[in-house]
Coordinates of C-alpha atoms and ligand atoms in Angstrom, one line a residue:
X254 CA 2.7 178.5 62.4
X255 CA 2.7 174.7 62.5
X256 CA 5.6 174.1 60.1
X257 CA 5.4 170.3 60.3
X258 CA 1.8 170.1 59.3
X259 CA 2.3 172.7 56.5
X260 CA 5.3 170.7 55.1
X261 CA 3.3 167.4 55.3
X262 CA 0.4 169.0 53.5
X263 CA 2.5 170.4 50.8
X264 CA 4.3 167.0 50.3
X265 CA 0.9 165.3 49.7
X266 CA -0.3 168.1 47.4
X267 CA 2.8 167.8 45.1
X268 CA 2.5 164.0 44.8
X269 CA 0.6 164.3 41.5
X270 CA 3.6 166.2 40.1
X271 CA 6.1 163.4 40.7
X272 CA 6.8 161.6 37.5
X273 CA 6.5 164.8 35.5
X274 CA 9.8 166.1 34.2
X275 CA 12.9 164.2 33.5
X276 CA 15.9 163.1 35.7
X277 CA 19.1 164.7 34.5
X278 CA 20.9 162.4 32.1
X279 CA 23.9 164.3 31.0
X280 CA 26.1 162.0 33.1
X281 CA 25.3 158.3 33.7
X282 CA 25.8 158.6 37.5
X283 CA 22.9 161.1 37.8
X284 CA 20.6 159.3 35.2
X285 CA 20.4 156.3 37.6
X286 CA 18.7 158.3 40.4
X287 CA 15.1 156.9 40.8
X288 CA 12.4 159.4 40.1
X289 CA 9.3 159.7 42.2
X290 CA 11.1 161.0 45.2
X291 CA 10.4 164.2 47.0
X292 CA 11.7 165.9 50.2
X293 CA 11.4 169.3 51.8
X294 CA 13.1 170.8 54.8
X295 CA 12.8 174.1 56.6
X296 CA 15.4 175.5 59.0
X297 CA 14.4 178.5 61.2
X298 CA 16.9 181.2 62.2
X299 CA 16.3 180.1 65.7
X300 CA 17.8 176.7 64.8
X301 CA 14.8 174.4 64.5
X302 CA 14.6 172.0 61.5
X303 CA 11.5 170.5 60.1
X304 CA 11.3 168.0 57.2
X305 CA 8.9 165.9 55.2
X306 CA 9.1 163.0 52.7
X307 CA 12.6 162.1 51.6
X308 CA 14.2 165.1 53.3
X309 CA 17.0 163.0 54.8
X310 CA 18.0 161.2 51.5
X311 CA 21.3 162.6 50.2
X312 CA 21.4 163.8 46.6
X313 CA 23.8 165.4 44.3
X314 CA 24.0 169.1 45.2
X315 CA 25.3 170.2 41.8
X316 CA 24.7 173.9 41.0
X317 CA 23.3 174.7 44.4
X318 CA 27.0 174.6 45.5
X319 CA 27.4 177.8 43.4
X320 CA 25.7 179.8 46.2
X321 CA 28.3 178.7 48.8
X322 CA 31.4 179.2 46.6
X323 CA 30.2 182.7 45.7
X324 CA 29.5 183.5 49.4
X325 CA 33.1 182.4 50.3
X326 CA 34.7 184.5 47.6
X327 CA 32.6 187.6 48.4
X328 CA 33.3 187.2 52.1
X329 CA 37.0 187.1 51.4
X330 CA 37.4 189.8 48.7
X331 CA 34.1 191.8 48.5
X332 CA 33.4 193.6 45.2
X333 CA 36.7 192.8 43.5
X334 CA 35.1 189.6 42.0
X335 CA 32.6 191.7 39.9
X336 CA 35.4 192.8 37.6
X337 CA 35.6 189.2 36.4
X338 CA 31.9 188.2 36.4
X339 CA 28.7 190.1 35.9
X340 CA 25.5 189.9 37.9
X341 CA 22.7 190.1 35.3
X342 CA 20.4 187.2 34.4
X343 CA 21.7 185.4 31.4
X344 CA 18.4 184.3 29.7
X345 CA 20.4 181.4 28.3
X346 CA 20.9 177.8 29.4
X347 CA 23.3 177.4 32.3
X348 CA 26.0 175.7 30.1
X349 CA 25.7 178.0 27.1
X350 CA 28.9 178.8 25.2
X351 CA 27.8 181.5 22.8
X352 CA 27.1 184.4 25.3
X353 CA 30.6 183.9 26.8
X354 CA 32.3 184.6 23.4
X355 CA 30.4 187.7 22.5
X356 CA 30.8 189.1 26.0
X357 CA 34.6 188.5 25.7
X358 CA 35.0 186.0 28.4
X359 CA 33.2 187.8 31.2
X360 CA 30.4 185.5 32.3
X361 CA 27.0 187.1 32.7
X362 CA 26.6 185.9 36.3
X363 CA 28.2 183.6 38.9
X364 CA 25.4 181.0 38.7
X365 CA 25.8 179.9 35.1
X366 CA 28.6 177.4 34.7
X367 CA 31.1 179.9 33.1
X368 CA 30.6 182.3 36.1
X369 CA 30.9 179.5 38.6
X370 CA 34.2 178.4 37.1
X371 CA 35.6 181.9 37.6
X372 CA 34.3 181.9 41.2
X373 CA 35.9 178.4 41.9
X374 CA 39.1 179.7 40.3
X375 CA 39.1 182.7 42.6
X376 CA 38.4 180.5 45.6
X377 CA 41.3 178.3 44.6
X378 CA 43.7 181.3 44.5
X379 CA 42.4 182.5 47.9
X380 CA 42.6 179.2 49.7
X381 CA 44.8 176.8 47.7
X382 CA 42.0 174.2 48.0
X383 CA 38.6 175.5 46.7
X384 CA 36.8 172.1 47.1
X385 CA 38.2 171.7 50.7
X386 CA 37.2 175.2 51.7
X387 CA 33.7 174.7 50.4
X388 CA 33.3 171.2 52.0
X389 CA 34.5 172.5 55.4
X390 CA 32.1 175.5 55.2
X391 CA 29.2 173.2 54.4
X392 CA 30.1 170.7 57.2
X393 CA 30.3 173.5 59.7
X394 CA 27.1 175.3 58.7
X395 CA 25.1 172.0 58.3
X396 CA 26.6 170.5 61.5
X397 CA 27.4 167.3 59.5
X398 CA 31.0 166.2 59.5
X399 CA 30.3 163.4 56.9
X400 CA 29.5 165.7 54.0
X401 CA 31.6 164.9 51.0
X402 CA 31.7 164.5 47.2
X403 CA 30.5 161.3 45.6
X404 CA 33.6 160.0 43.8
X405 CA 31.5 158.2 41.1
X406 CA 29.6 161.4 40.2
X407 CA 32.8 163.4 40.2
X408 CA 34.4 160.9 37.8
X409 CA 31.4 160.8 35.6
X410 CA 31.3 164.7 35.5
X411 CA 35.0 164.6 34.5
X412 CA 34.5 162.0 31.8
X413 CA 31.5 163.8 30.3
X414 CA 32.7 167.4 31.0
X415 CA 33.6 168.5 27.5
X416 CA 31.3 171.5 27.6
X417 CA 32.6 172.7 31.0
X418 CA 36.2 172.1 29.7
X419 CA 35.3 174.2 26.6
X420 CA 34.0 177.1 28.9
X421 CA 37.1 176.9 31.1
X422 CA 39.5 177.0 28.2
X423 CA 37.7 179.9 26.6
X424 CA 37.8 181.8 29.9
X425 CA 41.6 181.0 30.1
X426 CA 42.0 182.3 26.5
X427 CA 40.4 185.6 27.7
X428 CA 42.8 185.6 30.7
X429 CA 39.8 185.2 33.0
X430 CA 41.2 182.1 34.9
X431 CA 44.2 182.5 37.2
X432 CA 44.9 178.8 37.8
X433 CA 45.6 175.8 35.5
X434 CA 42.4 174.9 33.6
X435 CA 42.5 171.2 34.6
X436 CA 43.0 172.0 38.3
X437 CA 40.0 174.4 38.2
X438 CA 37.9 171.8 36.5
X439 CA 38.9 169.2 39.0
X440 CA 37.8 171.4 41.9
X441 CA 34.6 172.3 40.0
X442 CA 33.6 168.7 39.3
X443 CA 34.1 167.6 42.9
X444 CA 32.2 170.7 44.0
X445 CA 29.2 169.7 41.9
X446 CA 29.5 166.1 43.1
X447 CA 28.9 167.0 46.8
X448 CA 26.1 164.9 48.4
X449 CA 23.8 166.4 51.0
X450 CA 20.2 166.0 52.1
X451 CA 17.5 168.7 52.3
X452 CA 17.9 169.1 56.1
X453 CA 21.7 169.7 55.7
X454 CA 21.2 172.1 52.8
X455 CA 18.5 174.1 54.5
X456 CA 20.8 174.5 57.6
X457 CA 23.8 175.4 55.4
X458 CA 21.8 178.2 53.7
X459 CA 20.7 179.8 57.0
X460 CA 23.6 182.3 57.0
X461 CA 21.6 184.1 54.2
X462 CA 18.4 184.2 56.3
X463 CA 20.4 185.4 59.3
X464 CA 21.7 188.4 57.3
X465 CA 25.2 187.1 57.2
X466 CA 25.7 185.3 60.5
X467 CA 27.1 181.8 60.6
X468 CA 25.8 178.9 62.6
X469 CA 28.2 179.6 65.5
X470 CA 27.0 183.3 65.6
X471 CA 30.2 184.7 64.0
X472 CA 29.7 187.3 61.3
X473 CA 30.5 185.8 57.9
X474 CA 29.8 188.9 55.8
X475 CA 27.9 192.1 56.3
X476 CA 24.1 192.5 56.2
X477 CA 24.4 194.4 52.9
X478 CA 26.5 191.5 51.4
X479 CA 23.8 189.0 52.4
X480 CA 21.2 191.3 50.7
X481 CA 23.3 191.3 47.6
X482 CA 23.8 187.6 47.5
X483 CA 20.0 187.1 47.9
X484 CA 19.4 189.6 45.1
X485 CA 21.7 187.6 42.7
X486 CA 19.9 184.4 43.7
X487 CA 16.5 186.0 43.0
X488 CA 17.6 187.3 39.5
X489 CA 19.9 184.5 38.4
X490 CA 19.5 181.5 40.6
X491 CA 17.2 179.3 38.5
X492 CA 18.9 179.6 35.1
X493 CA 16.8 181.0 32.2
X494 CA 13.7 180.4 34.3
X495 CA 14.6 183.0 37.0
X496 CA 11.7 185.2 35.9
X497 CA 9.2 182.4 36.2
X498 CA 10.6 181.4 39.6
X499 CA 10.3 184.9 40.9
X500 CA 6.7 185.1 39.5
X501 CA 5.7 181.8 41.1
X502 CA 7.8 181.6 44.3
X503 CA 9.0 185.1 44.9
X504 CA 12.1 184.2 46.9
X505 CA 15.9 184.2 46.4
X506 CA 16.6 180.6 45.3
X507 CA 19.2 178.4 43.7
X508 CA 18.6 175.1 41.9
X509 CA 20.8 172.3 40.7
X510 CA 20.4 169.5 38.2
X511 CA 20.4 167.0 41.0
X512 CA 16.9 168.3 41.6
X513 CA 17.6 170.3 44.8
X514 CA 16.6 174.0 45.3
X515 CA 17.4 176.2 48.3
X516 CA 15.4 179.3 49.0
X517 CA 15.7 182.0 51.6
X518 CA 13.2 184.0 53.6
X519 CA 15.3 186.7 55.0
X520 CA 15.0 187.1 58.8
X521 CA 12.9 183.9 59.1
X522 CA 14.1 180.6 57.6
X523 CA 15.9 178.7 54.8
X524 CA 14.1 176.0 52.8
X525 CA 15.4 173.1 50.7
X526 CA 13.2 171.1 48.4
X527 CA 14.3 168.1 46.3
X528 CA 12.7 166.1 43.5
X529 CA 15.0 164.7 40.9
X530 CA 12.7 165.1 37.9
X531 CA 13.5 168.4 36.1
X532 CA 11.6 170.8 33.8
X533 CA 13.2 171.9 30.5
X534 CA 15.2 174.7 32.2
X535 CA 16.7 172.2 34.7
X536 CA 14.7 173.0 37.8
X537 CA 12.9 170.4 39.9
X538 CA 9.2 170.2 38.8
X539 CA 8.0 169.1 42.3
X540 CA 10.4 171.4 44.0
X541 CA 9.2 174.6 42.3
X542 CA 5.6 173.5 42.8
X543 CA 6.2 173.0 46.6
X544 CA 7.9 176.4 47.0
X545 CA 5.1 178.0 45.0
X546 CA 2.6 176.4 47.4
X547 CA 4.7 177.4 50.5
X548 CA 4.8 181.1 49.7
X549 CA 1.2 181.1 48.5
X550 CA 0.0 179.5 51.8
X551 CA 2.2 181.6 54.1
X552 CA 2.3 184.9 52.2
X553 CA 6.1 184.9 52.9
X554 CA 7.5 185.8 49.6
X555 CA 9.8 188.8 49.5
X556 CA 7.0 190.5 47.6
Ligands
LIG1297 N1 27.7 169.6 37.1 C1 26.7 170.4 36.3 C2 27.4 171.0 35.2 O1 28.4 171.6 35.4 C3 26.0 171.4 37.2 C4 25.0 172.1 36.4 C5 23.8 172.4 37.2 O2 23.4 171.9 38.3 N2 23.0 173.3 36.6 O3 27.0 170.9 34.1

């Protein structure tokens, strides 16, 4: 398989899709990102990395970080987390409040904001520094010591974070947060504000393609835990469009409103695509299109 040629061809095929969709504007710091950009990277389990387009342009990782906080918590405590958060698709927007109330403060899954706040809370209890633990894991797996949060995005998230604050306070009222609400939110906002490029994110996601092995060969979690993580990504990783993503792409994937999406082909490689213009569910238009083409051309979906 000539990966480089394949990625270059996909990048030129998705060019007509750039400009469709809308850059996230819920915080001013993200609304300023110019549209029309597209990058794609592929990291093989053997350690090779291929990229095309704007694959080395850093962007706001946003909800893609939810994969890594969940992995850190599951690696540390296994199934105990599932008492506090479910693992069913939500069928609702990622920042929805209504479902959380009628389900009595147990978020539907760890990839909607309410569930991710519970995961960050757990990581904070486990490590004393949820953001630091996440950043260090990403630096080690991506092999990039410079990975960090963008302070302007973090500040903007905080200033416009009323919905996340409402979710966190509601969780606390249901006794589903262990730490101070403001401290959990601070770690969560900095987590969302991490900046990475497609190459770094593809490398950082490889532990899921390697069935639980980290970049240095150490076991991070068991093969069966890697399988479970991939399953939750497949069913819940792309908000209320997870069904459509499975239909079109057929891979475990996780998107963020910065326009990034990571996807896993177990045993083979990890992919990251980025295009800041989003569809109505909050997934990158060009990114989903590129992954759709990738699995169609290679036949490498999990189906
Ligand atoms: N920072 C965003 C939020 O909490 C992340 C959401 C996302 O990427 N879906 O609203």
